[in-house]
Amino acid sequence: SALTQPRSVSGSPGQSVTISCTGTITDVGNYNFVSWYQQRPGKAPKLIIYDVTERPSGVPGRFSGSKSGNTASLTISGLQADDDSDYYCCSYAGSYSYVFGTGTKVTVL
Amino acid sequence: EVQLLESGGGLGQPGGSLRLSCEVSGFTFKNEAMSWVRQAPGKGLEWVSSINGAGTGINYADSVKGRFVISRDNSKNTLYLQMNSLRVDDTARYYCTKAWLFVDSWGQGTLVNVSS
């Protein structure tokens, strides 16, 4: 079953927003392999966080990840207009399987 | 530069078959696990299937198990997805991805439309 994310979150420029991603003991709770993706309309997703907290080269430090129990979180600090996108979490679930989150629309007011 | 180029999408009939291909470059294909991820129109991402570098480790989402077959030809740097017994709810953009514990590279996707 898909990981649960809020349908939408919003914030003004400069503010911080946090997106939660709730799974189970068989995925998020069992592995420190949660990743986050940003997807702009009509484009392929882009990796912004991997291994719960790690940022790929080129991803701004405004993006950070964390995890507690069966819930992972993505925080965007210092919100910018360019952050207006869809965001998806994903967890490795063992035996070459993965589960994605339901997706969250971030709106910059 | 990693490049993933999907092909083979198009219109499929319910109950019919389609074969997707993904030609890759920019990395040592035989050493990397690969996955297919799909996205129905206006919907979220859904993991479909994964295969390890040697082709010996494979898994499928329950929604496609028994109908889809993932494979790879390491001599041709190409990943495949054989889609059988197509259903209307298989309609989606199918992304070829380089993925081990997380997806670090995505193709642009190929659109599959299952309709009578």
PDB file of C-alpha atoms in Angstrom, chain A residues 9-15 17 76 79-85 87 105-109:
ATOM      1  CA  VAL A   9       0.850  22.041   1.960  1.00  0.00           C
ATOM      2  CA  SER A  10       1.460  25.734   1.426  1.00  0.00           C
ATOM      3  CA  GLY A  11       3.622  28.532   2.723  1.00  0.00           C
ATOM      4  CA  SER A  12       4.794  32.032   1.974  1.00  0.00           C
ATOM      5  CA  PRO A  13       8.248  32.770   0.583  1.00  0.00           C
ATOM      6  CA  GLY A  14      10.854  32.477   3.320  1.00  0.00           C
ATOM      7  CA  GLN A  15       8.747  30.219   5.500  1.00  0.00           C
ATOM      8  CA  VAL A  17       7.061  23.660   5.302  1.00  0.00           C
ATOM      9  CA  ILE A  76      11.848  22.888   2.910  1.00  0.00           C
ATOM     10  CA  LEU A  79      10.592  28.549   0.760  1.00  0.00           C
ATOM     11  CA  GLN A  80      11.125  29.930  -2.738  1.00  0.00           C
ATOM     12  CA  ALA A  81       8.752  30.326  -5.679  1.00  0.00           C
ATOM     13  CA  ASP A  82      10.778  27.697  -7.532  1.00  0.00           C
ATOM     14  CA  ASP A  83       9.808  25.105  -4.893  1.00  0.00           C
ATOM     15  CA  ASP A  84       6.201  25.112  -6.133  1.00  0.00           C
ATOM     16  CA  SER A  85       5.992  21.440  -7.256  1.00  0.00           C
ATOM     17  CA  TYR A  87       6.820  15.952  -3.934  1.00  0.00           C
ATOM     18  CA  LYS A 105       1.437  19.477  -3.829  1.00  0.00           C
ATOM     19  CA  VAL A 106       3.506  22.323  -2.366  1.00  0.00           C
ATOM     20  CA  THR A 107       2.102  25.748  -3.116  1.00  0.00           C
ATOM     21  CA  VAL A 108       4.151  28.872  -2.568  1.00  0.00           C
ATOM     22  CA  LEU A 109       1.694  31.625  -1.726  1.00  0.00           C
TER      23      LEU A 109
END
